[in-house]
Amino acid sequence: MPDTTLRQLALKRREAETQAEDGWSALERVIRTLRAEDPLLPIAVVVPNHLLGVWLSRSIFTDTGHMAIDFLLAHELAWRVAAPSLLAEGRARLPENVGLALLLSAIHDAIAHPDTPAYLRAAAGTAGFGPAALRTIEDVAAAQSPPESLDTAASAAADPERLRLVARLMVGFESGLAKASLLDNVGLYAAAARALPSPLVGAVVICGFD
């Protein structure tokens, strides 16, 4: 490998290391500021993935070590806040992959509607339809758009029956959640917001999101 290429790689590696050091140094400064009056204040650091959380946990305060600093995904923090009230109501967080199972169970009734065109019935039978439909439903729910809003918008859409099918899938999915006393992430975030302020959380730091 040419020397110039090796030097370029070395420079890029050093640049990446410098950026990483700047990142965890900034996090340390924020935590010190938050703990100025209470050295043991619990800190929840919200990260986009567990890998970053593990790396940060091992990188900060290496000279002294640290305690009461948790690295959580957003829905994990929401569950920590909302869990006491939700469990008292007999409700729980939607386990991974159970949401897809609920959506798949709603497809049959949704496509059985007489207005469902043949091409959508065929699409519903493909392997990728369920995961794609679930992502769509999650996005629509996150935008706080109820199924009724999709029915209203369908009249002006280029493909109205597709929107109406999504609306029926949302109704079926939400019905499945209600029957199982489960909350998806959208419902969980709403429950956590209602539970604030919470003694279970001292301070929250958002880290690693662009």
PDB file of C-alpha atoms in Angstrom:
ATOM      1  CA  MET A   1       0.000   0.000   0.000  1.00  0.00           C
ATOM      2  CA  PRO A   2       1.506   3.421  -0.945  1.00  0.00           C
ATOM      3  CA  ASP A   3       2.850   5.562   1.893  1.00  0.00           C
ATOM      4  CA  THR A   4       0.447   8.392   0.991  1.00  0.00           C
ATOM      5  CA  THR A   5      -2.516   6.043   1.433  1.00  0.00           C
ATOM      6  CA  LEU A   6      -1.209   4.878   4.808  1.00  0.00           C
ATOM      7  CA  ARG A   7      -0.780   8.472   5.945  1.00  0.00           C
ATOM      8  CA  GLN A   8      -4.299   9.325   4.809  1.00  0.00           C
ATOM      9  CA  LEU A   9      -5.709   6.355   6.704  1.00  0.00           C
ATOM     10  CA  ALA A  10      -3.736   7.317   9.808  1.00  0.00           C
ATOM     11  CA  LEU A  11      -5.012  10.887   9.598  1.00  0.00           C
ATOM     12  CA  LYS A  12      -8.617   9.720   9.192  1.00  0.00           C
ATOM     13  CA  ARG A  13      -8.261   7.351  12.142  1.00  0.00           C
ATOM     14  CA  ARG A  14      -6.816  10.113  14.325  1.00  0.00           C
ATOM     15  CA  GLU A  15      -9.615  12.461  13.248  1.00  0.00           C
ATOM     16  CA  ALA A  16     -12.212   9.847  14.199  1.00  0.00           C
ATOM     17  CA  GLU A  17     -10.497   9.263  17.563  1.00  0.00           C
ATOM     18  CA  THR A  18     -10.436  13.009  18.224  1.00  0.00           C
ATOM     19  CA  GLN A  19     -14.141  13.317  17.445  1.00  0.00           C
ATOM     20  CA  ALA A  20     -14.864  10.381  19.760  1.00  0.00           C
ATOM     21  CA  GLU A  21     -12.817  11.956  22.554  1.00  0.00           C
ATOM     22  CA  ASP A  22     -14.649  15.253  22.048  1.00  0.00           C
ATOM     23  CA  GLY A  23     -17.951  13.372  22.278  1.00  0.00           C
ATOM     24  CA  TRP A  24     -17.362  11.639  25.596  1.00  0.00           C
ATOM     25  CA  SER A  25     -15.568  14.666  27.042  1.00  0.00           C
ATOM     26  CA  ALA A  26     -18.633  16.773  26.265  1.00  0.00           C
ATOM     27  CA  LEU A  27     -20.849  14.172  27.946  1.00  0.00           C
ATOM     28  CA  GLU A  28     -18.640  14.234  31.036  1.00  0.00           C
ATOM     29  CA  ARG A  29     -18.906  18.032  31.204  1.00  0.00           C
ATOM     30  CA  VAL A  30     -22.702  17.894  30.962  1.00  0.00           C
ATOM     31  CA  ILE A  31     -22.919  15.283  33.714  1.00  0.00           C
ATOM     32  CA  ARG A  32     -20.595  17.276  35.988  1.00  0.00           C
ATOM     33  CA  THR A  33     -22.772  20.356  35.467  1.00  0.00           C
ATOM     34  CA  LEU A  34     -25.964  18.443  36.262  1.00  0.00           C
ATOM     35  CA  ARG A  35     -24.387  16.996  39.402  1.00  0.00           C
ATOM     36  CA  ALA A  36     -22.951  20.261  40.664  1.00  0.00           C
ATOM     37  CA  GLU A  37     -25.305  20.272  43.664  1.00  0.00           C
ATOM     38  CA  ASP A  38     -25.962  16.536  43.946  1.00  0.00           C
ATOM     39  CA  PRO A  39     -22.992  14.267  43.102  1.00  0.00           C
ATOM     40  CA  LEU A  40     -25.225  11.185  43.140  1.00  0.00           C
ATOM     41  CA  LEU A  41     -28.049  12.566  40.974  1.00  0.00           C
ATOM     42  CA  PRO A  42     -29.296   9.685  38.778  1.00  0.00           C
ATOM     43  CA  ILE A  43     -28.583  10.382  35.108  1.00  0.00           C
ATOM     44  CA  ALA A  44     -30.352   8.736  32.178  1.00  0.00           C
ATOM     45  CA  VAL A  45     -28.438   9.098  28.917  1.00  0.00           C
ATOM     46  CA  VAL A  46     -30.729   8.437  25.956  1.00  0.00           C
ATOM     47  CA  VAL A  47     -28.840   6.926  23.008  1.00  0.00           C
ATOM     48  CA  PRO A  48     -30.001   5.738  19.573  1.00  0.00           C
ATOM     49  CA  ASN A  49     -28.601   2.212  20.001  1.00  0.00           C
ATOM     50  CA  HIS A  50     -27.179  -0.071  22.681  1.00  0.00           C
ATOM     51  CA  LEU A  51     -23.764  -0.254  21.020  1.00  0.00           C
ATOM     52  CA  LEU A  52     -23.210   3.471  21.541  1.00  0.00           C
ATOM     53  CA  GLY A  53     -24.461   3.173  25.101  1.00  0.00           C
ATOM     54  CA  VAL A  54     -21.958   0.423  25.937  1.00  0.00           C
ATOM     55  CA  TRP A  55     -19.115   2.354  24.313  1.00  0.00           C
ATOM     56  CA  LEU A  56     -19.927   5.562  26.172  1.00  0.00           C
ATOM     57  CA  SER A  57     -20.335   3.735  29.474  1.00  0.00           C
ATOM     58  CA  ARG A  58     -16.828   2.317  29.108  1.00  0.00           C
ATOM     59  CA  SER A  59     -15.311   5.591  27.855  1.00  0.00           C
ATOM     60  CA  ILE A  60     -16.456   8.219  30.356  1.00  0.00           C
ATOM     61  CA  PHE A  61     -14.813   8.893  33.733  1.00  0.00           C
ATOM     62  CA  THR A  62     -12.193   6.193  33.184  1.00  0.00           C
ATOM     63  CA  ASP A  63     -10.005   7.706  35.893  1.00  0.00           C
ATOM     64  CA  THR A  64     -12.635   7.527  38.644  1.00  0.00           C
ATOM     65  CA  GLY A  65     -15.362   5.219  37.402  1.00  0.00           C
ATOM     66  CA  HIS A  66     -19.024   6.211  37.612  1.00  0.00           C
ATOM     67  CA  MET A  67     -22.329   5.158  39.127  1.00  0.00           C
ATOM     68  CA  ALA A  68     -26.045   5.957  38.730  1.00  0.00           C
ATOM     69  CA  ILE A  69     -25.554   6.723  35.024  1.00  0.00           C
ATOM     70  CA  ASP A  70     -27.757   4.576  32.788  1.00  0.00           C
ATOM     71  CA  PHE A  71     -27.625   4.421  28.993  1.00  0.00           C
ATOM     72  CA  LEU A  72     -31.088   3.757  27.618  1.00  0.00           C
ATOM     73  CA  LEU A  73     -33.032   3.762  24.389  1.00  0.00           C
ATOM     74  CA  ALA A  74     -35.934   6.205  24.296  1.00  0.00           C
ATOM     75  CA  HIS A  75     -38.608   3.555  24.775  1.00  0.00           C
ATOM     76  CA  GLU A  76     -36.677   2.034  27.692  1.00  0.00           C
ATOM     77  CA  LEU A  77     -36.642   5.377  29.487  1.00  0.00           C
ATOM     78  CA  ALA A  78     -40.339   5.821  28.725  1.00  0.00           C
ATOM     79  CA  TRP A  79     -41.064   2.414  30.246  1.00  0.00           C
ATOM     80  CA  ARG A  80     -39.071   3.260  33.365  1.00  0.00           C
ATOM     81  CA  VAL A  81     -41.210   6.352  33.878  1.00  0.00           C
ATOM     82  CA  ALA A  82     -44.567   4.856  32.943  1.00  0.00           C
ATOM     83  CA  ALA A  83     -44.202   1.321  34.305  1.00  0.00           C
ATOM     84  CA  PRO A  84     -45.597   1.868  37.838  1.00  0.00           C
ATOM     85  CA  SER A  85     -48.891   3.322  36.629  1.00  0.00           C
ATOM     86  CA  LEU A  86     -49.218   0.972  33.652  1.00  0.00           C
ATOM     87  CA  LEU A  87     -48.552  -2.169  35.697  1.00  0.00           C
ATOM     88  CA  ALA A  88     -51.095  -0.999  38.258  1.00  0.00           C
ATOM     89  CA  GLU A  89     -53.603  -0.841  35.398  1.00  0.00           C
ATOM     90  CA  GLY A  90     -52.637  -4.336  34.203  1.00  0.00           C
ATOM     91  CA  ARG A  91     -50.991  -3.023  31.053  1.00  0.00           C
ATOM     92  CA  ALA A  92     -47.554  -3.766  29.646  1.00  0.00           C
ATOM     93  CA  ARG A  93     -45.146  -2.721  26.930  1.00  0.00           C
ATOM     94  CA  LEU A  94     -45.502  -4.416  23.560  1.00  0.00           C
ATOM     95  CA  PRO A  95     -42.758  -7.091  23.352  1.00  0.00           C
ATOM     96  CA  GLU A  96     -40.493  -7.190  20.324  1.00  0.00           C
ATOM     97  CA  ASN A  97     -42.056  -8.977  17.320  1.00  0.00           C
ATOM     98  CA  VAL A  98     -45.468  -9.231  19.006  1.00  0.00           C
ATOM     99  CA  GLY A  99     -46.507  -6.065  17.189  1.00  0.00           C
ATOM    100  CA  LEU A 100     -45.884  -7.752  13.854  1.00  0.00           C
ATOM    101  CA  ALA A 101     -47.908 -10.766  14.985  1.00  0.00           C
ATOM    102  CA  LEU A 102     -50.836  -8.502  15.912  1.00  0.00           C
ATOM    103  CA  LEU A 103     -50.614  -6.745  12.558  1.00  0.00           C
ATOM    104  CA  LEU A 104     -50.525 -10.021  10.657  1.00  0.00           C
ATOM    105  CA  SER A 105     -53.634 -11.188  12.485  1.00  0.00           C
ATOM    106  CA  ALA A 106     -55.420  -7.968  11.435  1.00  0.00           C
ATOM    107  CA  ILE A 107     -54.654  -8.361   7.729  1.00  0.00           C
ATOM    108  CA  HIS A 108     -57.318 -10.999   7.012  1.00  0.00           C
ATOM    109  CA  ASP A 109     -60.214  -8.878   8.225  1.00  0.00           C
ATOM    110  CA  ALA A 110     -58.803  -5.722   6.633  1.00  0.00           C
ATOM    111  CA  ILE A 111     -58.511  -7.163   3.120  1.00  0.00           C
ATOM    112  CA  ALA A 112     -61.864  -8.970   3.453  1.00  0.00           C
ATOM    113  CA  HIS A 113     -63.601  -5.620   2.991  1.00  0.00           C
ATOM    114  CA  PRO A 114     -65.482  -5.740  -0.351  1.00  0.00           C
ATOM    115  CA  ASP A 115     -63.859  -2.513  -1.577  1.00  0.00           C
ATOM    116  CA  THR A 116     -60.314  -3.933  -1.329  1.00  0.00           C
ATOM    117  CA  PRO A 117     -58.961  -4.152  -4.906  1.00  0.00           C
ATOM    118  CA  ALA A 118     -57.384  -7.359  -6.180  1.00  0.00           C
ATOM    119  CA  TYR A 119     -53.873  -5.910  -6.360  1.00  0.00           C
ATOM    120  CA  LEU A 120     -53.952  -5.040  -2.651  1.00  0.00           C
ATOM    121  CA  ARG A 121     -55.242  -8.489  -1.760  1.00  0.00           C
ATOM    122  CA  ALA A 122     -52.334  -9.956  -3.710  1.00  0.00           C
ATOM    123  CA  ALA A 123     -49.842  -7.591  -2.078  1.00  0.00           C
ATOM    124  CA  ALA A 124     -51.117  -8.545   1.372  1.00  0.00           C
ATOM    125  CA  GLY A 125     -50.072 -12.126   0.702  1.00  0.00           C
ATOM    126  CA  THR A 126     -46.411 -11.278   0.110  1.00  0.00           C
ATOM    127  CA  ALA A 127     -43.725 -11.745   2.749  1.00  0.00           C
ATOM    128  CA  GLY A 128     -42.800  -8.076   3.014  1.00  0.00           C
ATOM    129  CA  PHE A 129     -46.322  -6.685   3.344  1.00  0.00           C
ATOM    130  CA  GLY A 130     -46.677  -7.181   7.097  1.00  0.00           C
ATOM    131  CA  PRO A 131     -43.428  -5.454   8.170  1.00  0.00           C
ATOM    132  CA  ALA A 132     -43.989  -2.611   5.682  1.00  0.00           C
ATOM    133  CA  ALA A 133     -47.582  -2.121   6.851  1.00  0.00           C
ATOM    134  CA  LEU A 134     -46.462  -2.104  10.490  1.00  0.00           C
ATOM    135  CA  ARG A 135     -43.875   0.597   9.813  1.00  0.00           C
ATOM    136  CA  THR A 136     -46.510   2.657   8.029  1.00  0.00           C
ATOM    137  CA  ILE A 137     -48.944   2.306  10.910  1.00  0.00           C
ATOM    138  CA  GLU A 138     -46.262   3.282  13.415  1.00  0.00           C
ATOM    139  CA  ASP A 139     -45.389   6.383  11.368  1.00  0.00           C
ATOM    140  CA  VAL A 140     -49.031   7.407  11.048  1.00  0.00           C
ATOM    141  CA  ALA A 141     -49.626   6.858  14.765  1.00  0.00           C
ATOM    142  CA  ALA A 142     -46.492   8.846  15.639  1.00  0.00           C
ATOM    143  CA  ALA A 143     -47.921  11.731  13.592  1.00  0.00           C
ATOM    144  CA  GLN A 144     -51.026  11.511  15.810  1.00  0.00           C
ATOM    145  CA  SER A 145     -53.234  10.753  12.839  1.00  0.00           C
ATOM    146  CA  PRO A 146     -56.164   8.459  13.760  1.00  0.00           C
ATOM    147  CA  PRO A 147     -57.607   5.976  11.256  1.00  0.00           C
ATOM    148  CA  GLU A 148     -60.514   8.341  10.624  1.00  0.00           C
ATOM    149  CA  SER A 149     -58.142  10.947   9.230  1.00  0.00           C
ATOM    150  CA  LEU A 150     -56.923   8.475   6.609  1.00  0.00           C
ATOM    151  CA  ASP A 151     -60.496   7.751   5.546  1.00  0.00           C
ATOM    152  CA  THR A 152     -61.080  11.483   5.191  1.00  0.00           C
ATOM    153  CA  ALA A 153     -57.896  11.972   3.173  1.00  0.00           C
ATOM    154  CA  ALA A 154     -58.632   8.986   0.942  1.00  0.00           C
ATOM    155  CA  SER A 155     -61.233  10.845  -1.109  1.00  0.00           C
ATOM    156  CA  ALA A 156     -58.543  13.191  -2.461  1.00  0.00           C
ATOM    157  CA  ALA A 157     -55.780  10.568  -2.785  1.00  0.00           C
ATOM    158  CA  ALA A 158     -54.490   9.076  -6.029  1.00  0.00           C
ATOM    159  CA  ASP A 159     -55.045   5.598  -4.588  1.00  0.00           C
ATOM    160  CA  PRO A 160     -57.878   5.958  -2.052  1.00  0.00           C
ATOM    161  CA  GLU A 161     -58.294   2.247  -1.370  1.00  0.00           C
ATOM    162  CA  ARG A 162     -54.699   1.954  -0.220  1.00  0.00           C
ATOM    163  CA  LEU A 163     -55.290   4.605   2.439  1.00  0.00           C
ATOM    164  CA  ARG A 164     -58.552   2.972   3.448  1.00  0.00           C
ATOM    165  CA  LEU A 165     -56.765  -0.355   3.813  1.00  0.00           C
ATOM    166  CA  VAL A 166     -54.145   1.242   6.068  1.00  0.00           C
ATOM    167  CA  ALA A 167     -56.959   2.734   8.145  1.00  0.00           C
ATOM    168  CA  ARG A 168     -58.588  -0.686   8.549  1.00  0.00           C
ATOM    169  CA  LEU A 169     -55.238  -2.216   9.482  1.00  0.00           C
ATOM    170  CA  MET A 170     -54.743   0.482  12.116  1.00  0.00           C
ATOM    171  CA  VAL A 171     -58.156  -0.258  13.612  1.00  0.00           C
ATOM    172  CA  GLY A 172     -57.396  -3.981  13.745  1.00  0.00           C
ATOM    173  CA  PHE A 173     -53.922  -3.427  15.178  1.00  0.00           C
ATOM    174  CA  GLU A 174     -55.161  -1.057  17.885  1.00  0.00           C
ATOM    175  CA  SER A 175     -57.946  -3.481  18.736  1.00  0.00           C
ATOM    176  CA  GLY A 176     -55.374  -6.243  19.188  1.00  0.00           C
ATOM    177  CA  LEU A 177     -53.318  -4.038  21.481  1.00  0.00           C
ATOM    178  CA  ALA A 178     -56.366  -3.185  23.580  1.00  0.00           C
ATOM    179  CA  LYS A 179     -57.441  -6.828  23.922  1.00  0.00           C
ATOM    180  CA  ALA A 180     -53.954  -7.848  25.067  1.00  0.00           C
ATOM    181  CA  SER A 181     -53.587  -4.785  27.350  1.00  0.00           C
ATOM    182  CA  LEU A 182     -50.387  -3.815  25.522  1.00  0.00           C
ATOM    183  CA  LEU A 183     -48.960  -0.461  24.467  1.00  0.00           C
ATOM    184  CA  ASP A 184     -46.814   0.182  21.422  1.00  0.00           C
ATOM    185  CA  ASN A 185     -44.100   2.836  21.572  1.00  0.00           C
ATOM    186  CA  VAL A 186     -46.488   5.651  20.649  1.00  0.00           C
ATOM    187  CA  GLY A 187     -48.816   4.733  23.498  1.00  0.00           C
ATOM    188  CA  LEU A 188     -45.870   4.197  25.817  1.00  0.00           C
ATOM    189  CA  TYR A 189     -44.456   7.672  25.153  1.00  0.00           C
ATOM    190  CA  ALA A 190     -47.871   9.195  25.818  1.00  0.00           C
ATOM    191  CA  ALA A 191     -48.182   7.287  29.096  1.00  0.00           C
ATOM    192  CA  ALA A 192     -44.682   8.392  30.133  1.00  0.00           C
ATOM    193  CA  ALA A 193     -45.532  12.024  29.396  1.00  0.00           C
ATOM    194  CA  ARG A 194     -48.583  11.756  31.645  1.00  0.00           C
ATOM    195  CA  ALA A 195     -46.442  10.263  34.434  1.00  0.00           C
ATOM    196  CA  LEU A 196     -43.993  13.187  34.503  1.00  0.00           C
ATOM    197  CA  PRO A 197     -42.479  14.516  36.677  1.00  0.00           C
ATOM    198  CA  SER A 198     -41.213  11.204  38.011  1.00  0.00           C
ATOM    199  CA  PRO A 199     -39.032  10.437  41.041  1.00  0.00           C
ATOM    200  CA  LEU A 200     -37.578   7.568  39.016  1.00  0.00           C
ATOM    201  CA  VAL A 201     -35.642   9.959  36.788  1.00  0.00           C
ATOM    202  CA  GLY A 202     -33.140  12.512  38.026  1.00  0.00           C
ATOM    203  CA  ALA A 203     -31.840  14.140  34.841  1.00  0.00           C
ATOM    204  CA  VAL A 204     -31.933  13.160  31.184  1.00  0.00           C
ATOM    205  CA  VAL A 205     -29.193  13.701  28.593  1.00  0.00           C
ATOM    206  CA  ILE A 206     -29.784  13.121  24.881  1.00  0.00           C
ATOM    207  CA  CYS A 207     -26.635  11.831  23.170  1.00  0.00           C
ATOM    208  CA  GLY A 208     -25.717  10.500  19.728  1.00  0.00           C
ATOM    209  CA  PHE A 209     -28.670  11.744  17.683  1.00  0.00           C
ATOM    210  CA  ASP A 210     -27.913  13.811  14.563  1.00  0.00           C
TER     211      ASP A 210
END
